[in-house]
mmCIF file of C-alpha atoms and ligand atoms in Angstrom:
data_model
loop_
_atom_site.group_PDB
_atom_site.id
_atom_site.type_symbol
_atom_site.label_atom_id
_atom_site.label_comp_id
_atom_site.label_asym_id
_atom_site.label_seq_id
_atom_site.Cartn_x
_atom_site.Cartn_y
_atom_site.Cartn_z
ATOM 1 C CA UNK A 11 -19.899 -11.376 -9.109
ATOM 2 C CA UNK A 12 -18.955 -12.935 -5.756
ATOM 3 C CA UNK A 13 -15.714 -11.905 -4.050
ATOM 4 C CA UNK A 14 -12.891 -14.411 -4.473
ATOM 5 C CA UNK A 15 -9.391 -14.330 -2.985
ATOM 6 C CA UNK A 16 -6.397 -16.340 -4.194
ATOM 7 C CA UNK A 17 -3.203 -16.605 -2.134
ATOM 8 C CA UNK A 18 -0.191 -15.088 -3.938
ATOM 9 C CA UNK A 19 2.532 -14.807 -1.272
ATOM 10 C CA UNK A 20 4.683 -17.548 0.275
ATOM 11 C CA UNK A 21 2.673 -17.624 3.504
ATOM 12 C CA UNK A 22 0.218 -14.713 3.185
ATOM 13 C CA UNK A 23 -1.113 -12.018 0.763
ATOM 14 C CA UNK A 24 -4.159 -12.533 -1.445
ATOM 15 C CA UNK A 25 -5.351 -11.261 -4.814
ATOM 16 C CA UNK A 26 -8.987 -10.190 -4.804
ATOM 17 C CA UNK A 27 -11.506 -10.423 -7.628
ATOM 18 C CA UNK A 28 -15.092 -9.254 -7.638
ATOM 19 C CA UNK A 29 -14.724 -5.812 -5.987
ATOM 20 C CA UNK A 30 -15.457 -2.579 -7.898
ATOM 21 C CA UNK A 31 -14.392 0.402 -5.776
ATOM 22 C CA UNK A 32 -16.249 2.883 -7.974
ATOM 23 C CA UNK A 33 -19.485 1.561 -6.431
ATOM 24 C CA UNK A 34 -20.663 1.289 -2.797
ATOM 25 C CA UNK A 35 -19.848 -2.032 -1.121
ATOM 26 C CA UNK A 36 -22.575 -4.408 0.011
ATOM 27 C CA UNK A 37 -22.449 -5.669 3.624
ATOM 28 C CA UNK A 38 -21.370 -9.083 2.270
ATOM 29 C CA UNK A 39 -18.457 -7.488 0.394
ATOM 30 C CA UNK A 40 -17.360 -5.571 3.517
ATOM 31 C CA UNK A 41 -17.458 -8.811 5.518
ATOM 32 C CA UNK A 42 -15.500 -10.678 2.808
ATOM 33 C CA UNK A 43 -12.770 -8.022 2.782
ATOM 34 C CA UNK A 44 -12.392 -8.024 6.572
ATOM 35 C CA UNK A 45 -12.304 -11.829 6.611
ATOM 36 C CA UNK A 46 -9.700 -11.721 3.823
ATOM 37 C CA UNK A 47 -7.575 -9.273 5.814
ATOM 38 C CA UNK A 48 -7.802 -11.428 8.931
ATOM 39 C CA UNK A 49 -6.512 -14.385 6.932
ATOM 40 C CA UNK A 50 -4.085 -12.926 4.375
ATOM 41 C CA UNK A 51 -3.038 -9.593 6.034
ATOM 42 C CA UNK A 52 -2.277 -8.141 2.564
ATOM 43 C CA UNK A 53 -4.890 -7.887 -0.213
ATOM 44 C CA UNK A 54 -4.212 -6.794 -3.803
ATOM 45 C CA UNK A 55 -6.991 -5.296 -5.948
ATOM 46 C CA UNK A 56 -6.118 -4.695 -9.617
ATOM 47 C CA UNK A 57 -7.670 -2.255 -12.124
ATOM 48 C CA UNK A 58 -9.416 0.050 -9.639
ATOM 49 C CA UNK A 59 -9.937 3.230 -11.678
ATOM 50 C CA UNK A 60 -10.933 5.369 -8.720
ATOM 51 C CA UNK A 61 -10.597 9.037 -7.866
ATOM 52 C CA UNK A 62 -9.782 10.374 -4.392
ATOM 53 C CA UNK A 63 -13.450 10.557 -3.348
ATOM 54 C CA UNK A 64 -14.011 6.933 -4.330
ATOM 55 C CA UNK A 65 -10.905 5.834 -2.427
ATOM 56 C CA UNK A 66 -12.167 7.705 0.635
ATOM 57 C CA UNK A 67 -15.655 6.181 0.312
ATOM 58 C CA UNK A 68 -14.196 2.673 -0.039
ATOM 59 C CA UNK A 69 -11.946 3.240 2.986
ATOM 60 C CA UNK A 70 -14.772 4.627 5.138
ATOM 61 C CA UNK A 71 -16.924 1.614 4.355
ATOM 62 C CA UNK A 72 -14.315 -0.461 6.245
ATOM 63 C CA UNK A 73 -13.844 1.781 9.306
ATOM 64 C CA UNK A 74 -12.709 5.158 10.636
ATOM 65 C CA UNK A 75 -10.072 7.162 8.764
ATOM 66 C CA UNK A 76 -6.771 8.079 10.413
ATOM 67 C CA UNK A 77 -5.756 11.607 9.396
ATOM 68 C CA UNK A 78 -2.169 12.440 8.390
ATOM 69 C CA UNK A 79 -1.431 15.631 10.304
ATOM 70 C CA UNK A 80 2.114 16.642 11.187
ATOM 71 C CA UNK A 81 3.627 13.274 10.254
ATOM 72 C CA UNK A 82 5.887 14.492 7.403
ATOM 73 C CA UNK A 83 8.144 17.497 6.844
ATOM 74 C CA UNK A 84 5.648 19.203 4.520
ATOM 75 C CA UNK A 85 4.815 22.694 5.801
ATOM 76 C CA UNK A 86 1.171 23.726 6.361
ATOM 77 C CA UNK A 87 1.005 25.301 2.868
ATOM 78 C CA UNK A 88 2.849 22.438 1.121
ATOM 79 C CA UNK A 89 0.143 19.770 1.148
ATOM 80 C CA UNK A 90 -0.864 18.299 -2.216
ATOM 81 C CA UNK A 91 -3.693 16.192 -0.787
ATOM 82 C CA UNK A 92 -6.179 16.688 2.084
ATOM 83 C CA UNK A 93 -5.238 15.241 5.490
ATOM 84 C CA UNK A 94 -7.569 12.276 4.866
ATOM 85 C CA UNK A 95 -4.646 11.048 2.715
ATOM 86 C CA UNK A 96 -1.033 10.293 3.555
ATOM 87 C CA UNK A 97 0.833 11.628 0.533
ATOM 88 C CA UNK A 98 3.543 9.037 -0.032
ATOM 89 C CA UNK A 99 4.377 10.412 -3.486
ATOM 90 C CA UNK A 100 7.630 12.186 -4.371
ATOM 91 C CA UNK A 101 5.656 15.253 -5.529
ATOM 92 C CA UNK A 102 5.305 18.770 -4.119
ATOM 93 C CA UNK A 103 2.033 20.731 -3.967
ATOM 94 C CA UNK A 104 2.504 21.711 -7.645
ATOM 95 C CA UNK A 105 2.901 18.037 -8.700
ATOM 96 C CA UNK A 106 6.632 18.537 -9.369
ATOM 97 C CA UNK A 107 9.099 15.865 -8.232
ATOM 98 C CA UNK A 108 11.214 16.873 -5.243
ATOM 99 C CA UNK A 109 14.837 17.777 -5.945
ATOM 100 C CA UNK A 110 17.221 14.969 -5.006
ATOM 101 C CA UNK A 111 18.432 16.805 -1.883
ATOM 102 C CA UNK A 112 15.009 18.140 -0.821
ATOM 103 C CA UNK A 113 14.590 17.639 2.913
ATOM 104 C CA UNK A 114 11.025 16.358 2.453
ATOM 105 C CA UNK A 115 12.271 13.693 0.020
ATOM 106 C CA UNK A 116 15.152 12.627 2.256
ATOM 107 C CA UNK A 117 12.791 12.256 5.220
ATOM 108 C CA UNK A 118 10.443 10.138 3.075
ATOM 109 C CA UNK A 119 13.327 7.821 2.132
ATOM 110 C CA UNK A 120 12.767 6.431 5.641
ATOM 111 C CA UNK A 121 9.915 4.469 4.017
ATOM 112 C CA UNK A 122 12.565 2.254 2.430
ATOM 113 C CA UNK A 123 13.274 0.780 5.859
ATOM 114 C CA UNK A 124 11.004 -2.003 7.121
ATOM 115 C CA UNK A 125 8.212 -0.420 9.136
ATOM 116 C CA UNK A 126 4.603 -0.516 10.224
ATOM 117 C CA UNK A 127 2.602 2.620 9.370
ATOM 118 C CA UNK A 128 1.984 5.034 12.241
ATOM 119 C CA UNK A 129 3.706 2.834 14.818
ATOM 120 C CA UNK A 130 5.021 6.214 16.038
ATOM 121 C CA UNK A 131 1.477 7.263 17.058
ATOM 122 C CA UNK A 132 -0.039 6.350 20.471
ATOM 123 C CA UNK A 133 -2.904 4.665 18.589
ATOM 124 C CA UNK A 134 -1.187 3.065 15.609
ATOM 125 C CA UNK A 135 -2.832 2.373 12.242
ATOM 126 C CA UNK A 136 -4.977 -0.657 11.465
ATOM 127 C CA UNK A 137 -5.073 -0.973 7.664
ATOM 128 C CA UNK A 138 -3.266 1.089 5.021
ATOM 129 C CA UNK A 139 -4.762 1.349 1.510
ATOM 130 C CA UNK A 140 -2.344 2.473 -1.182
ATOM 131 C CA UNK A 141 -3.563 3.388 -4.661
ATOM 132 C CA UNK A 142 -1.092 3.740 -7.545
ATOM 133 C CA UNK A 143 -2.021 6.778 -9.677
ATOM 134 C CA UNK A 144 1.328 6.797 -11.500
ATOM 135 C CA UNK A 145 4.415 4.623 -11.193
ATOM 136 C CA UNK A 146 8.073 4.986 -12.235
ATOM 137 C CA UNK A 147 9.518 3.112 -15.233
ATOM 138 C CA UNK A 148 11.416 0.742 -12.926
ATOM 139 C CA UNK A 149 11.833 -0.068 -9.237
ATOM 140 C CA UNK A 150 9.436 1.159 -6.578
ATOM 141 C CA UNK A 151 8.124 -2.240 -5.500
ATOM 142 C CA UNK A 152 6.574 -2.517 -2.060
ATOM 143 C CA UNK A 153 7.665 -5.533 -0.026
ATOM 144 C CA UNK A 154 5.644 -7.040 2.812
ATOM 145 C CA UNK A 155 6.787 -9.288 5.651
ATOM 146 C CA UNK A 156 4.404 -11.553 7.574
ATOM 147 C CA UNK A 157 4.990 -10.883 11.248
ATOM 148 C CA UNK A 158 2.746 -13.772 12.340
ATOM 149 C CA UNK A 159 4.867 -16.312 10.477
ATOM 150 C CA UNK A 160 7.972 -14.578 11.850
ATOM 151 C CA UNK A 161 6.634 -14.892 15.400
ATOM 152 C CA UNK A 162 5.676 -18.546 14.908
ATOM 153 C CA UNK A 163 9.209 -19.316 13.701
ATOM 154 C CA UNK A 164 10.933 -17.902 16.817
ATOM 155 C CA UNK A 165 12.468 -20.455 19.151
ATOM 156 C CA UNK A 166 10.818 -20.938 22.545
ATOM 157 C CA UNK A 167 13.529 -18.990 24.369
ATOM 158 C CA UNK A 168 13.094 -15.918 22.167
ATOM 159 C CA UNK A 169 9.284 -16.140 22.402
ATOM 160 C CA UNK A 170 9.644 -15.998 26.189
ATOM 161 C CA UNK A 171 12.093 -13.092 25.941
ATOM 162 C CA UNK A 172 9.899 -10.883 23.716
ATOM 163 C CA UNK A 173 6.728 -11.511 25.717
ATOM 164 C CA UNK A 174 5.706 -8.398 27.645
ATOM 165 C CA UNK A 175 8.452 -6.156 26.227
ATOM 166 C CA UNK A 176 7.517 -2.557 25.407
ATOM 167 C CA UNK A 177 9.336 -0.554 22.719
ATOM 168 C CA UNK A 178 9.609 3.166 22.064
ATOM 169 C CA UNK A 179 8.822 4.246 18.503
ATOM 170 C CA UNK A 180 9.597 7.548 16.782
ATOM 171 C CA UNK A 181 10.300 8.782 13.281
ATOM 172 C CA UNK A 182 13.445 10.300 14.823
ATOM 173 C CA UNK A 183 14.780 6.740 15.352
ATOM 174 C CA UNK A 184 14.038 5.514 11.799
ATOM 175 C CA UNK A 185 15.568 8.602 10.164
ATOM 176 C CA UNK A 186 18.588 8.469 12.455
ATOM 177 C CA UNK A 187 19.422 5.054 10.938
ATOM 178 C CA UNK A 188 19.820 6.765 7.549
ATOM 179 C CA UNK A 189 21.887 9.642 8.906
ATOM 180 C CA UNK A 190 19.024 12.126 8.766
ATOM 181 C CA UNK A 191 19.342 13.963 12.063
ATOM 182 C CA UNK A 192 18.985 17.705 11.387
ATOM 183 C CA UNK A 193 15.594 18.078 13.052
ATOM 184 C CA UNK A 194 14.355 21.359 14.451
ATOM 185 C CA UNK A 195 13.307 21.610 18.104
ATOM 186 C CA UNK A 196 9.668 21.757 16.951
ATOM 187 C CA UNK A 197 10.112 18.536 14.956
ATOM 188 C CA UNK A 198 11.827 16.746 17.855
ATOM 189 C CA UNK A 199 8.885 17.621 20.060
ATOM 190 C CA UNK A 200 6.343 16.620 17.403
ATOM 191 C CA UNK A 201 8.115 13.270 16.806
ATOM 192 C CA UNK A 202 8.676 12.373 20.482
ATOM 193 C CA UNK A 203 8.603 8.603 21.110
ATOM 194 C CA UNK A 204 5.505 6.596 21.972
ATOM 195 C CA UNK A 205 5.273 3.137 23.524
ATOM 196 C CA UNK A 206 4.155 -0.053 21.760
ATOM 197 C CA UNK A 207 3.962 -3.719 22.749
ATOM 198 C CA UNK A 208 6.514 -5.885 20.975
ATOM 199 C CA UNK A 209 4.080 -8.805 20.715
ATOM 200 C CA UNK A 210 0.520 -8.244 19.530
ATOM 201 C CA UNK A 211 -2.410 -10.642 19.474
ATOM 202 C CA UNK A 212 -4.907 -10.366 16.636
ATOM 203 C CA UNK A 213 -8.361 -9.559 18.082
ATOM 204 C CA UNK A 214 -10.217 -11.960 15.736
ATOM 205 C CA UNK A 215 -7.846 -14.828 14.958
ATOM 206 C CA UNK A 216 -5.916 -14.793 18.246
ATOM 207 C CA UNK A 217 -2.640 -15.170 16.333
ATOM 208 C CA UNK A 218 0.417 -13.535 17.834
ATOM 209 C CA UNK A 219 2.759 -11.373 15.779
ATOM 210 C CA UNK A 220 5.949 -9.385 16.275
ATOM 211 C CA UNK A 221 5.191 -5.677 16.248
ATOM 212 C CA UNK A 222 8.453 -4.423 14.786
ATOM 213 C CA UNK A 223 9.217 -1.236 12.857
ATOM 214 C CA UNK A 224 12.299 0.809 11.993
ATOM 215 C CA UNK A 225 10.645 3.466 14.184
ATOM 216 C CA UNK A 226 11.407 1.287 17.237
ATOM 217 C CA UNK A 227 14.621 2.619 18.797
ATOM 218 C CA UNK A 228 14.435 1.579 22.437
ATOM 219 C CA UNK A 229 13.038 -1.076 24.771
ATOM 220 C CA UNK A 230 11.742 0.141 28.111
ATOM 221 C CA UNK A 231 14.220 -0.694 30.926
ATOM 222 C CA UNK A 232 16.905 -1.938 28.482
ATOM 223 C CA UNK A 233 20.229 -0.228 27.668
ATOM 224 C CA UNK A 234 19.878 1.400 24.235
ATOM 225 C CA UNK A 235 22.678 -0.437 22.357
ATOM 226 C CA UNK A 236 21.450 -3.807 23.661
ATOM 227 C CA UNK A 237 17.861 -2.952 22.686
ATOM 228 C CA UNK A 238 18.842 -1.846 19.207
ATOM 229 C CA UNK A 239 20.978 -4.910 18.582
ATOM 230 C CA UNK A 240 18.140 -7.150 19.789
ATOM 231 C CA UNK A 241 15.571 -5.356 17.595
ATOM 232 C CA UNK A 242 17.940 -5.541 14.623
ATOM 233 C CA UNK A 243 18.251 -9.312 15.092
ATOM 234 C CA UNK A 244 14.457 -9.636 15.244
ATOM 235 C CA UNK A 245 13.995 -7.591 12.053
ATOM 236 C CA UNK A 246 16.640 -9.685 10.318
ATOM 237 C CA UNK A 247 14.793 -12.841 11.379
ATOM 238 C CA UNK A 248 11.351 -11.477 10.433
ATOM 239 C CA UNK A 249 12.329 -10.326 6.951
ATOM 240 C CA UNK A 250 13.887 -13.544 5.669
ATOM 241 C CA UNK A 251 12.681 -14.161 2.135
ATOM 242 C CA UNK A 252 10.312 -16.971 3.100
ATOM 243 C CA UNK A 253 8.255 -14.419 5.064
ATOM 244 C CA UNK A 254 8.286 -11.723 2.329
ATOM 245 C CA UNK A 255 5.948 -10.973 -0.568
ATOM 246 C CA UNK A 256 7.077 -8.319 -3.118
ATOM 247 C CA UNK A 257 4.372 -6.365 -4.929
ATOM 248 C CA UNK A 258 5.246 -5.041 -8.399
ATOM 249 C CA UNK A 259 2.905 -2.111 -9.005
ATOM 250 C CA UNK A 260 0.619 -1.560 -11.969
ATOM 251 C CA UNK A 261 -1.231 1.720 -12.387
ATOM 252 C CA UNK A 262 -4.647 1.496 -10.635
ATOM 253 C CA UNK A 263 -3.572 -1.240 -8.253
ATOM 254 C CA UNK A 264 -4.831 -0.748 -4.732
ATOM 255 C CA UNK A 265 -3.016 -2.748 -2.054
ATOM 256 C CA UNK A 266 -4.381 -2.953 1.464
ATOM 257 C CA UNK A 267 -2.323 -4.263 4.372
ATOM 258 C CA UNK A 268 -2.790 -4.852 8.079
ATOM 259 C CA UNK A 269 -0.132 -2.902 9.986
ATOM 260 C CA UNK A 270 -0.779 -4.987 13.089
ATOM 261 C CA UNK A 271 0.351 -8.187 11.366
ATOM 262 C CA UNK A 272 2.897 -7.063 8.753
ATOM 263 C CA UNK A 273 5.833 -4.782 8.058
ATOM 264 C CA UNK A 274 6.547 -3.266 4.656
ATOM 265 C CA UNK A 275 9.140 -1.202 2.832
ATOM 266 C CA UNK A 276 9.357 0.692 -0.467
ATOM 267 C CA UNK A 277 12.172 -0.141 -2.874
ATOM 268 C CA UNK A 278 14.219 2.542 -4.705
ATOM 269 C CA UNK A 279 13.250 4.057 -8.065
ATOM 270 C CA UNK A 280 14.614 6.867 -10.307
ATOM 271 C CA UNK A 281 14.468 10.123 -8.293
ATOM 272 C CA UNK A 282 13.294 12.331 -11.191
ATOM 273 C CA UNK A 283 10.318 10.144 -12.163
ATOM 274 C CA UNK A 284 6.912 10.786 -10.550
ATOM 275 C CA UNK A 285 5.550 8.077 -8.283
ATOM 276 C CA UNK A 286 2.081 9.254 -7.306
ATOM 277 C CA UNK A 287 0.883 6.917 -4.570
ATOM 278 C CA UNK A 288 -2.054 7.923 -2.393
ATOM 279 C CA UNK A 289 -2.614 6.254 0.954
ATOM 280 C CA UNK A 290 -5.712 6.227 3.061
ATOM 281 C CA UNK A 291 -5.415 4.705 6.503
ATOM 282 C CA UNK A 292 -7.846 3.071 8.893
ATOM 283 C CA UNK A 293 -7.413 4.064 12.531
ATOM 284 C CA UNK A 294 -6.509 1.414 15.091
ATOM 285 C CA UNK A 295 -8.771 0.550 18.032
ATOM 286 C CA UNK A 296 -6.529 2.171 20.663
ATOM 287 C CA UNK A 297 -3.030 2.189 22.177
ATOM 288 C CA UNK A 298 -1.238 -1.177 22.400
ATOM 289 C CA UNK A 299 0.062 -0.262 25.867
ATOM 290 C CA UNK A 300 -0.274 2.583 28.379
ATOM 291 C CA UNK A 301 1.871 5.589 27.489
ATOM 292 C CA UNK A 302 4.518 6.998 29.807
ATOM 293 C CA UNK A 303 3.295 9.978 31.828
HETATM 294 FE FE1 FE2 B 430 4.563 2.792 5.022
#
């Protein structure tokens, strides 16, 4: 069955048919998926009854895996999944839901703010692939915002202003917005800011996009309050409903998105219900800008 993609979002996002992730991909299927990502930036695959090994094999057929090491507040002996996965569930290593006031859960609530995965790493993520193993009875949608359309819709003055700007990104900044500030010295060091371009150009299509994220908390050479107000205005612009596609999860959906061209956020759901979502991530090509010495 040939691969077909149908647009489902207002200006982006496609629904894919003709891919079975339990089997190896052909070169034509790999090419169709990459071409689909270049065009739609978010691809939805339904009814993928895959285990972790099959998700890893599918991910590796598209590129190199980014490991999730030291990016959450899970201790070394508290991992539920290997580091080839980012565990974005609300479950501890014994598959029990976190207590409402568990520090690991409160840190993960940062995912409800608009962000781009791993924008806090010197080489940020390319694609994220999220597989729904179990979902709550209500809520828990993931929303996506098209940062190419958001860039295109800026006025000429703002396009000139954002060009060449460099932001500092850290999970300290995103959590600070939610009042989560009780980090240890080790965590502050581990989460120290990295630099990212504010405008990115897609290497294949040449389209420009705003590279925003709640992790962005400063602009190099700008006063902090002015930078944060400016970034807040840009996020408000970029997440207007005409740029947003909301995904309502079904078990065994796999959604893949391009972190270079989109932002996303998780929506709330009942705290005591398991939401077992497993993310594999494709590594980016390199830093978007030179890091500070
Ligand atoms: Fe995310």
